[in-house]
């Protein structure tokens, strides 16, 4: 079964022949190799590129083990380039190639060569591209399947599809497995034996147990504000362990660098400034988060918030957590300063949206709570509340769009309704 990844394929097309090394990054098993060797290669051939002008090597394949030696690979590729027509070099798991940065920089100096590579989250991260290629790398971050991509291959209605997606997530191999037992086993094994071991190995983490306990804490509190100071206090009070804030800060950075979680920073909407700490952390795939907590504590409202955050990133928004400072009177009439929260402040070029995740809005009181922060924002950018169920998108009297999670995720222009 072919899963279309048109969003990423189209982005790759736009980067063709730009003189840079196209680097597809992302969490393991999100579909990087499939995008490069199947979807993109097929596109090249459909547009008239002959197969002998597409040079592909997967370095993690045993039969290609010899090519991990640059002294063998570079002459081999040069021998294949026999005319002045355009050649496309596709290299998978580039981190397995010794001195790969020198090889790639040499290849892009050839006028008729366009280079595309993938790298794993073990030894090849966004910051590595900046460091190793020094302006010659063009990164294409890839994510697990969005809900719309998931539904393109799901055999059922969107309600049943949502129930499965919110439980097992959108990693392509998981989606294609036939039984719940297989999905669970795959996710647990992938997280433990691949993701964690990758990070521990890369950063030479000495206390693996503490690192895993941090992951457990984040998994149990998605969408909650935290920082190294709070986490250190949690370890001290609940686990009777003393871990330095610097160590915890490093652990959080490792998880973000490896594409396991994404960080959302607080933004003061009225003051128009960022507040560094505390921050929120969301998992790049809700399925691997659920696997980490053994599929317990599946709170759909928090999972929905995580999925909305991921969708906004997939749509190329910069996403922050909004704060609206207000002064309100307490029961005694004394003025009290408070900070009201807007779940997501989404920016892309000149566009901005304020998005609130509200699992259910059963009455006017709940609606008042959800709109309280939005109505105190003085600018004219669009304000949206995403709920689990709604018969159709509708606007409140104050002009706030209320839309169901299904319409929000499945309609490409849902923010423009």
mmCIF file of C-alpha atoms in Angstrom:
data_model
loop_
_atom_site.group_PDB
_atom_site.id
_atom_site.type_symbol
_atom_site.label_atom_id
_atom_site.label_comp_id
_atom_site.label_asym_id
_atom_site.label_seq_id
_atom_site.Cartn_x
_atom_site.Cartn_y
_atom_site.Cartn_z
ATOM 1 C CA UNK A 1 0.000 0.000 0.000
ATOM 2 C CA UNK A 2 1.402 3.384 -1.016
ATOM 3 C CA UNK A 3 1.003 6.264 1.402
ATOM 4 C CA UNK A 4 1.096 9.584 -0.402
ATOM 5 C CA UNK A 5 3.378 12.165 1.171
ATOM 6 C CA UNK A 6 2.620 14.938 -1.296
ATOM 7 C CA UNK A 7 3.419 17.676 1.215
ATOM 8 C CA UNK A 8 7.042 16.566 1.475
ATOM 9 C CA UNK A 9 7.376 15.492 -2.149
ATOM 10 C CA UNK A 10 6.290 18.954 -3.289
ATOM 11 C CA UNK A 11 8.760 20.588 -0.910
ATOM 12 C CA UNK A 12 11.510 18.402 -2.317
ATOM 13 C CA UNK A 13 10.554 19.394 -5.863
ATOM 14 C CA UNK A 14 10.889 23.073 -4.961
ATOM 15 C CA UNK A 15 14.439 22.462 -3.738
ATOM 16 C CA UNK A 16 15.648 20.762 -6.929
ATOM 17 C CA UNK A 17 18.757 22.177 -8.626
ATOM 18 C CA UNK A 18 19.340 24.831 -5.969
ATOM 19 C CA UNK A 19 23.031 24.038 -5.660
ATOM 20 C CA UNK A 20 22.670 22.770 -2.075
ATOM 21 C CA UNK A 21 22.685 19.349 -0.441
ATOM 22 C CA UNK A 22 19.062 18.452 0.253
ATOM 23 C CA UNK A 23 18.984 16.804 3.688
ATOM 24 C CA UNK A 24 15.828 14.980 4.814
ATOM 25 C CA UNK A 25 15.782 14.739 8.601
ATOM 26 C CA UNK A 26 13.308 13.328 11.079
ATOM 27 C CA UNK A 27 12.596 10.661 13.620
ATOM 28 C CA UNK A 28 13.399 7.090 12.637
ATOM 29 C CA UNK A 29 10.643 5.303 10.682
ATOM 30 C CA UNK A 30 8.773 8.459 9.717
ATOM 31 C CA UNK A 31 9.246 7.728 6.001
ATOM 32 C CA UNK A 32 12.455 9.497 4.934
ATOM 33 C CA UNK A 33 13.824 6.604 2.860
ATOM 34 C CA UNK A 34 10.436 5.968 1.304
ATOM 35 C CA UNK A 35 10.147 9.619 0.293
ATOM 36 C CA UNK A 36 13.573 9.606 -1.340
ATOM 37 C CA UNK A 37 13.877 6.164 -2.925
ATOM 38 C CA UNK A 38 10.254 5.602 -3.868
ATOM 39 C CA UNK A 39 8.189 8.774 -4.204
ATOM 40 C CA UNK A 40 10.924 11.146 -5.367
ATOM 41 C CA UNK A 41 12.641 8.591 -7.596
ATOM 42 C CA UNK A 42 9.315 7.746 -9.245
ATOM 43 C CA UNK A 43 8.708 11.448 -9.829
ATOM 44 C CA UNK A 44 12.107 11.822 -11.500
ATOM 45 C CA UNK A 45 11.460 8.898 -13.815
ATOM 46 C CA UNK A 46 7.963 10.120 -14.646
ATOM 47 C CA UNK A 47 9.447 13.462 -15.697
ATOM 48 C CA UNK A 48 11.873 11.792 -18.110
ATOM 49 C CA UNK A 49 15.001 11.191 -16.038
ATOM 50 C CA UNK A 50 16.560 7.903 -17.107
ATOM 51 C CA UNK A 51 17.271 5.387 -14.374
ATOM 52 C CA UNK A 52 21.013 5.364 -15.068
ATOM 53 C CA UNK A 53 21.091 9.057 -14.144
ATOM 54 C CA UNK A 54 19.659 8.326 -10.687
ATOM 55 C CA UNK A 55 22.419 7.014 -8.438
ATOM 56 C CA UNK A 56 21.100 5.601 -5.178
ATOM 57 C CA UNK A 57 22.870 3.995 -2.244
ATOM 58 C CA UNK A 58 21.442 2.940 1.129
ATOM 59 C CA UNK A 59 24.397 2.819 3.485
ATOM 60 C CA UNK A 60 22.585 0.687 6.055
ATOM 61 C CA UNK A 61 22.290 -2.176 3.549
ATOM 62 C CA UNK A 62 24.884 -4.929 3.928
ATOM 63 C CA UNK A 63 25.466 -5.101 0.201
ATOM 64 C CA UNK A 64 26.539 -1.454 0.249
ATOM 65 C CA UNK A 65 28.829 -1.752 3.247
ATOM 66 C CA UNK A 66 31.924 -1.182 1.115
ATOM 67 C CA UNK A 67 30.623 2.229 0.056
ATOM 68 C CA UNK A 68 30.853 3.534 3.605
ATOM 69 C CA UNK A 69 34.496 4.061 2.748
ATOM 70 C CA UNK A 70 34.772 7.432 0.965
ATOM 71 C CA UNK A 71 37.840 6.206 -0.931
ATOM 72 C CA UNK A 72 35.591 3.655 -2.618
ATOM 73 C CA UNK A 73 32.355 5.643 -2.862
ATOM 74 C CA UNK A 74 33.655 8.847 -4.429
ATOM 75 C CA UNK A 75 35.466 7.188 -7.378
ATOM 76 C CA UNK A 76 32.465 4.895 -7.890
ATOM 77 C CA UNK A 77 30.059 7.814 -8.215
ATOM 78 C CA UNK A 78 32.405 9.777 -10.476
ATOM 79 C CA UNK A 79 32.705 6.782 -12.802
ATOM 80 C CA UNK A 80 28.908 6.685 -13.126
ATOM 81 C CA UNK A 81 28.775 10.311 -14.297
ATOM 82 C CA UNK A 82 29.664 9.857 -17.964
ATOM 83 C CA UNK A 83 27.939 12.776 -19.735
ATOM 84 C CA UNK A 84 26.794 16.358 -19.222
ATOM 85 C CA UNK A 85 23.143 15.520 -18.497
ATOM 86 C CA UNK A 86 21.715 16.036 -15.004
ATOM 87 C CA UNK A 87 22.460 13.336 -12.431
ATOM 88 C CA UNK A 88 20.587 12.818 -9.161
ATOM 89 C CA UNK A 89 22.457 11.217 -6.273
ATOM 90 C CA UNK A 90 20.245 9.750 -3.529
ATOM 91 C CA UNK A 91 22.026 8.621 -0.364
ATOM 92 C CA UNK A 92 20.268 7.035 2.609
ATOM 93 C CA UNK A 93 21.583 7.033 6.207
ATOM 94 C CA UNK A 94 24.457 9.321 5.265
ATOM 95 C CA UNK A 95 25.859 9.328 8.806
ATOM 96 C CA UNK A 96 27.222 5.824 8.130
ATOM 97 C CA UNK A 97 29.572 7.213 5.479
ATOM 98 C CA UNK A 98 32.976 8.174 6.847
ATOM 99 C CA UNK A 99 33.884 11.832 6.227
ATOM 100 C CA UNK A 100 30.492 12.325 4.582
ATOM 101 C CA UNK A 101 30.692 16.112 4.703
ATOM 102 C CA UNK A 102 33.803 16.137 2.481
ATOM 103 C CA UNK A 103 32.270 13.693 0.011
ATOM 104 C CA UNK A 104 29.026 15.668 -0.270
ATOM 105 C CA UNK A 105 30.770 19.006 -0.582
ATOM 106 C CA UNK A 106 32.828 17.503 -3.399
ATOM 107 C CA UNK A 107 29.753 16.190 -5.202
ATOM 108 C CA UNK A 108 27.835 19.467 -5.227
ATOM 109 C CA UNK A 109 30.772 21.181 -6.909
ATOM 110 C CA UNK A 110 29.937 19.176 -10.034
ATOM 111 C CA UNK A 111 27.701 21.294 -12.262
ATOM 112 C CA UNK A 112 25.403 18.470 -13.357
ATOM 113 C CA UNK A 113 24.900 16.781 -9.989
ATOM 114 C CA UNK A 114 21.965 17.265 -7.593
ATOM 115 C CA UNK A 115 22.440 15.626 -4.192
ATOM 116 C CA UNK A 116 19.773 14.329 -1.781
ATOM 117 C CA UNK A 117 20.472 12.534 1.508
ATOM 118 C CA UNK A 118 18.701 11.261 4.599
ATOM 119 C CA UNK A 119 20.140 11.043 8.094
ATOM 120 C CA UNK A 120 19.012 9.274 11.233
ATOM 121 C CA UNK A 121 18.318 10.914 14.557
ATOM 122 C CA UNK A 122 21.209 9.013 16.126
ATOM 123 C CA UNK A 123 24.132 10.917 14.649
ATOM 124 C CA UNK A 124 22.687 13.425 12.245
ATOM 125 C CA UNK A 125 20.609 16.290 13.570
ATOM 126 C CA UNK A 126 19.589 19.756 12.451
ATOM 127 C CA UNK A 127 22.534 21.334 14.228
ATOM 128 C CA UNK A 128 24.886 18.870 12.504
ATOM 129 C CA UNK A 129 23.750 20.196 9.140
ATOM 130 C CA UNK A 130 24.601 23.728 10.200
ATOM 131 C CA UNK A 131 27.980 22.642 11.556
ATOM 132 C CA UNK A 132 29.112 20.196 8.886
ATOM 133 C CA UNK A 133 27.855 21.842 5.706
ATOM 134 C CA UNK A 134 28.408 25.503 6.613
ATOM 135 C CA UNK A 135 25.615 26.912 4.487
ATOM 136 C CA UNK A 136 25.655 24.186 1.828
ATOM 137 C CA UNK A 137 22.895 22.071 3.376
ATOM 138 C CA UNK A 138 19.164 22.617 2.813
ATOM 139 C CA UNK A 139 17.160 20.770 5.460
ATOM 140 C CA UNK A 140 13.737 19.244 4.883
ATOM 141 C CA UNK A 141 12.318 18.148 8.257
ATOM 142 C CA UNK A 142 9.893 15.227 7.898
ATOM 143 C CA UNK A 143 7.245 14.229 10.398
ATOM 144 C CA UNK A 144 5.057 11.157 10.981
ATOM 145 C CA UNK A 145 1.733 10.988 9.156
ATOM 146 C CA UNK A 146 -0.709 13.796 9.781
ATOM 147 C CA UNK A 147 -4.304 12.756 10.430
ATOM 148 C CA UNK A 148 -5.182 13.632 6.817
ATOM 149 C CA UNK A 149 -2.357 11.424 5.526
ATOM 150 C CA UNK A 150 -3.435 8.676 7.924
ATOM 151 C CA UNK A 151 -7.036 8.829 6.697
ATOM 152 C CA UNK A 152 -5.888 8.561 3.071
ATOM 153 C CA UNK A 153 -5.062 4.895 3.737
ATOM 154 C CA UNK A 154 -7.418 4.115 6.631
ATOM 155 C CA UNK A 155 -10.271 1.774 5.757
ATOM 156 C CA UNK A 156 -13.073 3.267 7.811
ATOM 157 C CA UNK A 157 -14.826 6.476 8.823
ATOM 158 C CA UNK A 158 -13.086 9.474 10.351
ATOM 159 C CA UNK A 159 -14.456 8.805 13.842
ATOM 160 C CA UNK A 160 -13.003 5.286 13.998
ATOM 161 C CA UNK A 161 -9.878 6.619 12.325
ATOM 162 C CA UNK A 162 -9.490 9.269 15.014
ATOM 163 C CA UNK A 163 -9.836 6.676 17.777
ATOM 164 C CA UNK A 164 -7.015 4.651 16.253
ATOM 165 C CA UNK A 165 -4.822 7.642 15.429
ATOM 166 C CA UNK A 166 -5.087 9.126 18.918
ATOM 167 C CA UNK A 167 -3.989 5.766 20.336
ATOM 168 C CA UNK A 168 -1.296 4.494 17.948
ATOM 169 C CA UNK A 169 -0.196 7.676 16.176
ATOM 170 C CA UNK A 170 1.043 8.132 12.635
ATOM 171 C CA UNK A 171 4.346 6.326 12.112
ATOM 172 C CA UNK A 172 3.874 4.639 8.691
ATOM 173 C CA UNK A 173 5.017 1.134 9.726
ATOM 174 C CA UNK A 174 2.579 1.224 12.661
ATOM 175 C CA UNK A 175 -0.317 2.369 10.489
ATOM 176 C CA UNK A 176 0.269 -0.538 8.098
ATOM 177 C CA UNK A 177 0.367 -3.227 10.822
ATOM 178 C CA UNK A 178 -2.901 -5.219 10.947
ATOM 179 C CA UNK A 179 -3.506 -5.813 14.674
ATOM 180 C CA UNK A 180 -3.426 -3.721 17.864
ATOM 181 C CA UNK A 181 -1.017 -6.196 19.442
ATOM 182 C CA UNK A 182 1.477 -5.731 16.606
ATOM 183 C CA UNK A 183 1.175 -1.950 16.738
ATOM 184 C CA UNK A 184 1.795 -1.867 20.486
ATOM 185 C CA UNK A 185 4.756 -4.237 20.312
ATOM 186 C CA UNK A 186 6.343 -2.263 17.464
ATOM 187 C CA UNK A 187 5.961 1.104 19.187
ATOM 188 C CA UNK A 188 7.344 -0.122 22.500
ATOM 189 C CA UNK A 189 10.319 -1.787 20.862
ATOM 190 C CA UNK A 190 11.048 1.208 18.629
ATOM 191 C CA UNK A 191 11.057 3.658 21.515
ATOM 192 C CA UNK A 192 13.148 1.534 23.842
ATOM 193 C CA UNK A 193 15.569 -0.206 21.508
ATOM 194 C CA UNK A 194 16.039 2.512 18.908
ATOM 195 C CA UNK A 195 15.109 6.016 20.047
ATOM 196 C CA UNK A 196 16.452 5.809 23.584
ATOM 197 C CA UNK A 197 19.529 3.799 22.661
ATOM 198 C CA UNK A 198 20.322 6.259 19.857
ATOM 199 C CA UNK A 199 20.329 9.205 22.237
ATOM 200 C CA UNK A 200 22.185 7.405 25.016
ATOM 201 C CA UNK A 201 24.846 6.300 22.545
ATOM 202 C CA UNK A 202 25.235 9.675 20.836
ATOM 203 C CA UNK A 203 25.543 11.693 24.043
ATOM 204 C CA UNK A 204 27.209 8.992 26.134
ATOM 205 C CA UNK A 205 24.616 9.298 28.859
ATOM 206 C CA UNK A 206 25.945 7.547 31.948
ATOM 207 C CA UNK A 207 22.725 7.290 33.933
ATOM 208 C CA UNK A 208 20.251 5.823 31.483
ATOM 209 C CA UNK A 209 17.695 5.162 34.224
ATOM 210 C CA UNK A 210 17.394 8.849 35.133
ATOM 211 C CA UNK A 211 17.104 9.815 31.470
ATOM 212 C CA UNK A 212 14.255 7.345 30.995
ATOM 213 C CA UNK A 213 12.532 8.618 34.123
ATOM 214 C CA UNK A 214 12.568 12.109 32.622
ATOM 215 C CA UNK A 215 10.880 10.740 29.505
ATOM 216 C CA UNK A 216 8.242 9.144 31.728
ATOM 217 C CA UNK A 217 7.577 12.474 33.443
ATOM 218 C CA UNK A 218 7.185 14.294 30.118
ATOM 219 C CA UNK A 219 4.949 11.502 28.800
ATOM 220 C CA UNK A 220 2.648 11.814 31.790
ATOM 221 C CA UNK A 221 2.342 15.590 31.541
ATOM 222 C CA UNK A 222 2.134 16.564 27.862
ATOM 223 C CA UNK A 223 1.081 20.150 27.439
ATOM 224 C CA UNK A 224 2.078 21.147 30.979
ATOM 225 C CA UNK A 225 4.529 23.920 31.749
ATOM 226 C CA UNK A 226 7.844 22.704 33.056
ATOM 227 C CA UNK A 227 11.522 23.600 33.275
ATOM 228 C CA UNK A 228 14.707 22.071 34.706
ATOM 229 C CA UNK A 229 14.029 23.618 38.130
ATOM 230 C CA UNK A 230 10.548 22.059 38.349
ATOM 231 C CA UNK A 231 11.832 18.739 37.066
ATOM 232 C CA UNK A 232 14.651 18.710 39.603
ATOM 233 C CA UNK A 233 12.082 19.296 42.354
ATOM 234 C CA UNK A 234 9.950 16.442 40.988
ATOM 235 C CA UNK A 235 12.891 14.040 41.058
ATOM 236 C CA UNK A 236 13.693 15.135 44.590
ATOM 237 C CA UNK A 237 10.156 14.841 45.981
ATOM 238 C CA UNK A 238 8.752 11.845 44.122
ATOM 239 C CA UNK A 239 11.803 9.760 43.324
ATOM 240 C CA UNK A 240 14.164 10.888 46.100
ATOM 241 C CA UNK A 241 16.868 11.582 43.535
ATOM 242 C CA UNK A 242 19.012 14.670 43.180
ATOM 243 C CA UNK A 243 19.702 15.626 39.566
ATOM 244 C CA UNK A 244 21.237 18.938 38.608
ATOM 245 C CA UNK A 245 19.236 21.420 36.550
ATOM 246 C CA UNK A 246 22.035 21.505 33.998
ATOM 247 C CA UNK A 247 21.812 17.752 33.463
ATOM 248 C CA UNK A 248 18.045 17.942 33.040
ATOM 249 C CA UNK A 249 18.424 20.866 30.649
ATOM 250 C CA UNK A 250 20.791 18.774 28.551
ATOM 251 C CA UNK A 251 18.414 15.810 28.584
ATOM 252 C CA UNK A 252 15.572 18.006 27.322
ATOM 253 C CA UNK A 253 17.794 19.351 24.549
ATOM 254 C CA UNK A 254 18.760 15.814 23.535
ATOM 255 C CA UNK A 255 15.103 14.808 23.175
ATOM 256 C CA UNK A 256 14.341 17.883 21.079
ATOM 257 C CA UNK A 257 17.434 17.422 18.903
ATOM 258 C CA UNK A 258 16.462 13.796 18.255
ATOM 259 C CA UNK A 259 12.967 14.850 17.114
ATOM 260 C CA UNK A 260 11.253 12.935 19.956
ATOM 261 C CA UNK A 261 9.647 16.052 21.428
ATOM 262 C CA UNK A 262 9.139 19.654 20.375
ATOM 263 C CA UNK A 263 9.407 22.637 22.660
ATOM 264 C CA UNK A 264 6.820 25.458 22.791
ATOM 265 C CA UNK A 265 8.001 28.753 24.263
ATOM 266 C CA UNK A 266 5.763 31.233 26.111
ATOM 267 C CA UNK A 267 4.954 34.488 24.335
ATOM 268 C CA UNK A 268 3.521 37.570 26.056
ATOM 269 C CA UNK A 269 0.933 38.707 23.499
ATOM 270 C CA UNK A 270 0.396 42.169 24.965
ATOM 271 C CA UNK A 271 4.049 42.803 25.772
ATOM 272 C CA UNK A 272 5.165 41.252 22.472
ATOM 273 C CA UNK A 273 8.067 39.410 24.042
ATOM 274 C CA UNK A 274 9.185 35.858 24.707
ATOM 275 C CA UNK A 275 9.460 34.360 28.180
ATOM 276 C CA UNK A 276 12.128 31.674 28.242
ATOM 277 C CA UNK A 277 10.823 29.497 31.042
ATOM 278 C CA UNK A 278 8.805 27.465 31.852
ATOM 279 C CA UNK A 279 7.981 25.809 28.533
ATOM 280 C CA UNK A 280 5.733 23.086 27.169
ATOM 281 C CA UNK A 281 6.863 19.856 25.507
ATOM 282 C CA UNK A 282 4.839 17.887 22.966
ATOM 283 C CA UNK A 283 5.672 14.515 21.437
ATOM 284 C CA UNK A 284 6.242 14.402 17.698
ATOM 285 C CA UNK A 285 3.992 11.330 17.552
ATOM 286 C CA UNK A 286 1.248 10.567 20.036
ATOM 287 C CA UNK A 287 1.695 6.819 19.502
ATOM 288 C CA UNK A 288 5.255 6.741 20.808
ATOM 289 C CA UNK A 289 4.154 8.800 23.810
ATOM 290 C CA UNK A 290 1.394 6.290 24.560
ATOM 291 C CA UNK A 291 3.831 3.420 24.149
ATOM 292 C CA UNK A 292 6.109 5.021 26.719
ATOM 293 C CA UNK A 293 3.340 5.018 29.340
ATOM 294 C CA UNK A 294 2.242 1.481 28.358
ATOM 295 C CA UNK A 295 -0.990 2.842 26.859
ATOM 296 C CA UNK A 296 -2.239 3.948 30.252
ATOM 297 C CA UNK A 297 -3.334 7.495 31.089
ATOM 298 C CA UNK A 298 -4.757 8.058 27.591
ATOM 299 C CA UNK A 299 -6.402 11.423 28.254
ATOM 300 C CA UNK A 300 -7.969 12.344 24.941
ATOM 301 C CA UNK A 301 -8.103 16.065 25.693
ATOM 302 C CA UNK A 302 -4.314 16.260 26.189
ATOM 303 C CA UNK A 303 -3.689 13.990 23.207
ATOM 304 C CA UNK A 304 -5.875 16.243 21.060
ATOM 305 C CA UNK A 305 -3.857 19.287 22.124
ATOM 306 C CA UNK A 306 -0.629 17.466 21.184
ATOM 307 C CA UNK A 307 -2.048 16.512 17.781
ATOM 308 C CA UNK A 308 -3.200 20.084 17.079
ATOM 309 C CA UNK A 309 0.294 21.346 17.916
ATOM 310 C CA UNK A 310 1.840 18.797 15.530
ATOM 311 C CA UNK A 311 -0.594 19.733 12.771
ATOM 312 C CA UNK A 312 0.318 23.405 13.054
ATOM 313 C CA UNK A 313 4.016 22.540 12.743
ATOM 314 C CA UNK A 314 3.249 20.342 9.737
ATOM 315 C CA UNK A 315 1.605 23.377 8.140
ATOM 316 C CA UNK A 316 4.886 25.260 8.643
ATOM 317 C CA UNK A 317 3.739 27.604 11.394
ATOM 318 C CA UNK A 318 6.012 28.811 14.147
ATOM 319 C CA UNK A 319 4.022 27.859 17.231
ATOM 320 C CA UNK A 320 4.271 29.427 20.689
ATOM 321 C CA UNK A 321 2.159 29.320 23.839
ATOM 322 C CA UNK A 322 0.398 32.658 24.334
ATOM 323 C CA UNK A 323 0.031 34.556 27.597
ATOM 324 C CA UNK A 324 -2.331 37.475 28.175
ATOM 325 C CA UNK A 325 -1.543 39.446 31.368
ATOM 326 C CA UNK A 326 -4.678 40.788 33.073
ATOM 327 C CA UNK A 327 -5.643 42.383 36.364
ATOM 328 C CA UNK A 328 -8.755 40.921 37.975
ATOM 329 C CA UNK A 329 -10.404 41.406 41.356
ATOM 330 C CA UNK A 330 -10.519 38.552 43.818
ATOM 331 C CA UNK A 331 -13.482 37.782 46.092
ATOM 332 C CA UNK A 332 -12.508 40.535 48.460
ATOM 333 C CA UNK A 333 -12.298 43.081 45.661
ATOM 334 C CA UNK A 334 -8.525 43.280 45.739
ATOM 335 C CA UNK A 335 -6.849 43.556 42.292
ATOM 336 C CA UNK A 336 -4.798 40.497 41.378
ATOM 337 C CA UNK A 337 -2.493 40.081 38.393
ATOM 338 C CA UNK A 338 -3.067 36.916 36.377
ATOM 339 C CA UNK A 339 -1.836 35.398 33.142
ATOM 340 C CA UNK A 340 -4.488 33.901 30.902
ATOM 341 C CA UNK A 341 -3.314 31.293 28.430
ATOM 342 C CA UNK A 342 -3.838 30.916 24.696
ATOM 343 C CA UNK A 343 -2.848 27.392 23.753
ATOM 344 C CA UNK A 344 -1.130 28.290 20.496
ATOM 345 C CA UNK A 345 0.035 31.479 18.818
ATOM 346 C CA UNK A 346 0.743 30.510 15.212
ATOM 347 C CA UNK A 347 2.860 32.672 12.913
ATOM 348 C CA UNK A 348 3.835 32.264 9.277
ATOM 349 C CA UNK A 349 5.093 35.293 7.359
ATOM 350 C CA UNK A 350 2.432 38.002 7.807
ATOM 351 C CA UNK A 351 -0.223 35.544 9.011
ATOM 352 C CA UNK A 352 -1.101 34.931 12.634
ATOM 353 C CA UNK A 353 -3.767 32.769 14.265
ATOM 354 C CA UNK A 354 -4.700 32.227 17.892
ATOM 355 C CA UNK A 355 -5.793 28.617 18.437
ATOM 356 C CA UNK A 356 -7.430 27.215 21.556
ATOM 357 C CA UNK A 357 -7.817 23.459 22.105
ATOM 358 C CA UNK A 358 -11.064 22.709 23.969
ATOM 359 C CA UNK A 359 -12.031 19.052 24.027
ATOM 360 C CA UNK A 360 -15.640 19.858 24.805
ATOM 361 C CA UNK A 361 -17.662 23.034 25.366
ATOM 362 C CA UNK A 362 -20.907 21.753 26.924
ATOM 363 C CA UNK A 363 -22.293 25.073 28.184
ATOM 364 C CA UNK A 364 -21.922 28.844 28.211
ATOM 365 C CA UNK A 365 -19.701 28.806 31.289
ATOM 366 C CA UNK A 366 -17.173 26.567 29.582
ATOM 367 C CA UNK A 367 -17.347 28.729 26.462
ATOM 368 C CA UNK A 368 -16.692 31.796 28.598
ATOM 369 C CA UNK A 369 -13.596 30.125 30.060
ATOM 370 C CA UNK A 370 -12.255 29.188 26.637
ATOM 371 C CA UNK A 371 -12.851 32.627 25.109
ATOM 372 C CA UNK A 372 -11.697 34.657 28.120
ATOM 373 C CA UNK A 373 -8.091 34.979 26.947
ATOM 374 C CA UNK A 374 -8.969 35.321 23.258
ATOM 375 C CA UNK A 375 -11.352 38.240 23.823
ATOM 376 C CA UNK A 376 -8.649 40.156 25.692
ATOM 377 C CA UNK A 377 -6.344 40.207 22.654
ATOM 378 C CA UNK A 378 -6.648 43.617 21.038
ATOM 379 C CA UNK A 379 -5.324 42.836 17.553
ATOM 380 C CA UNK A 380 -7.498 41.669 14.653
ATOM 381 C CA UNK A 381 -5.843 38.337 13.887
ATOM 382 C CA UNK A 382 -8.180 35.351 13.627
ATOM 383 C CA UNK A 383 -9.134 33.455 16.775
ATOM 384 C CA UNK A 384 -10.115 29.785 16.663
ATOM 385 C CA UNK A 385 -11.401 27.199 19.136
ATOM 386 C CA UNK A 386 -10.958 23.548 18.139
ATOM 387 C CA UNK A 387 -13.386 21.138 19.819
ATOM 388 C CA UNK A 388 -13.782 17.371 19.560
ATOM 389 C CA UNK A 389 -17.229 17.498 17.947
ATOM 390 C CA UNK A 390 -19.163 20.218 16.160
ATOM 391 C CA UNK A 391 -21.892 19.803 13.526
ATOM 392 C CA UNK A 392 -20.208 22.366 11.277
ATOM 393 C CA UNK A 393 -17.774 25.271 11.677
ATOM 394 C CA UNK A 394 -19.514 28.293 13.196
ATOM 395 C CA UNK A 395 -18.699 31.743 14.569
ATOM 396 C CA UNK A 396 -19.535 33.141 17.978
ATOM 397 C CA UNK A 397 -21.032 36.629 18.292
ATOM 398 C CA UNK A 398 -17.535 37.922 19.023
ATOM 399 C CA UNK A 399 -16.224 36.492 15.738
ATOM 400 C CA UNK A 400 -14.370 33.458 17.106
ATOM 401 C CA UNK A 401 -14.387 30.410 14.832
ATOM 402 C CA UNK A 402 -15.453 27.136 16.499
ATOM 403 C CA UNK A 403 -14.445 24.088 14.485
ATOM 404 C CA UNK A 404 -14.363 20.326 15.083
ATOM 405 C CA UNK A 405 -11.058 18.490 15.279
ATOM 406 C CA UNK A 406 -12.067 16.547 12.155
ATOM 407 C CA UNK A 407 -12.662 19.629 10.028
ATOM 408 C CA UNK A 408 -9.567 21.294 11.434
ATOM 409 C CA UNK A 409 -7.291 18.364 10.569
ATOM 410 C CA UNK A 410 -8.865 17.138 7.340
ATOM 411 C CA UNK A 411 -9.591 20.408 5.537
ATOM 412 C CA UNK A 412 -6.453 21.912 4.074
ATOM 413 C CA UNK A 413 -7.809 25.462 4.368
ATOM 414 C CA UNK A 414 -9.477 24.970 7.758
ATOM 415 C CA UNK A 415 -7.866 28.064 9.252
ATOM 416 C CA UNK A 416 -9.371 30.181 6.488
ATOM 417 C CA UNK A 417 -12.983 29.030 6.896
#
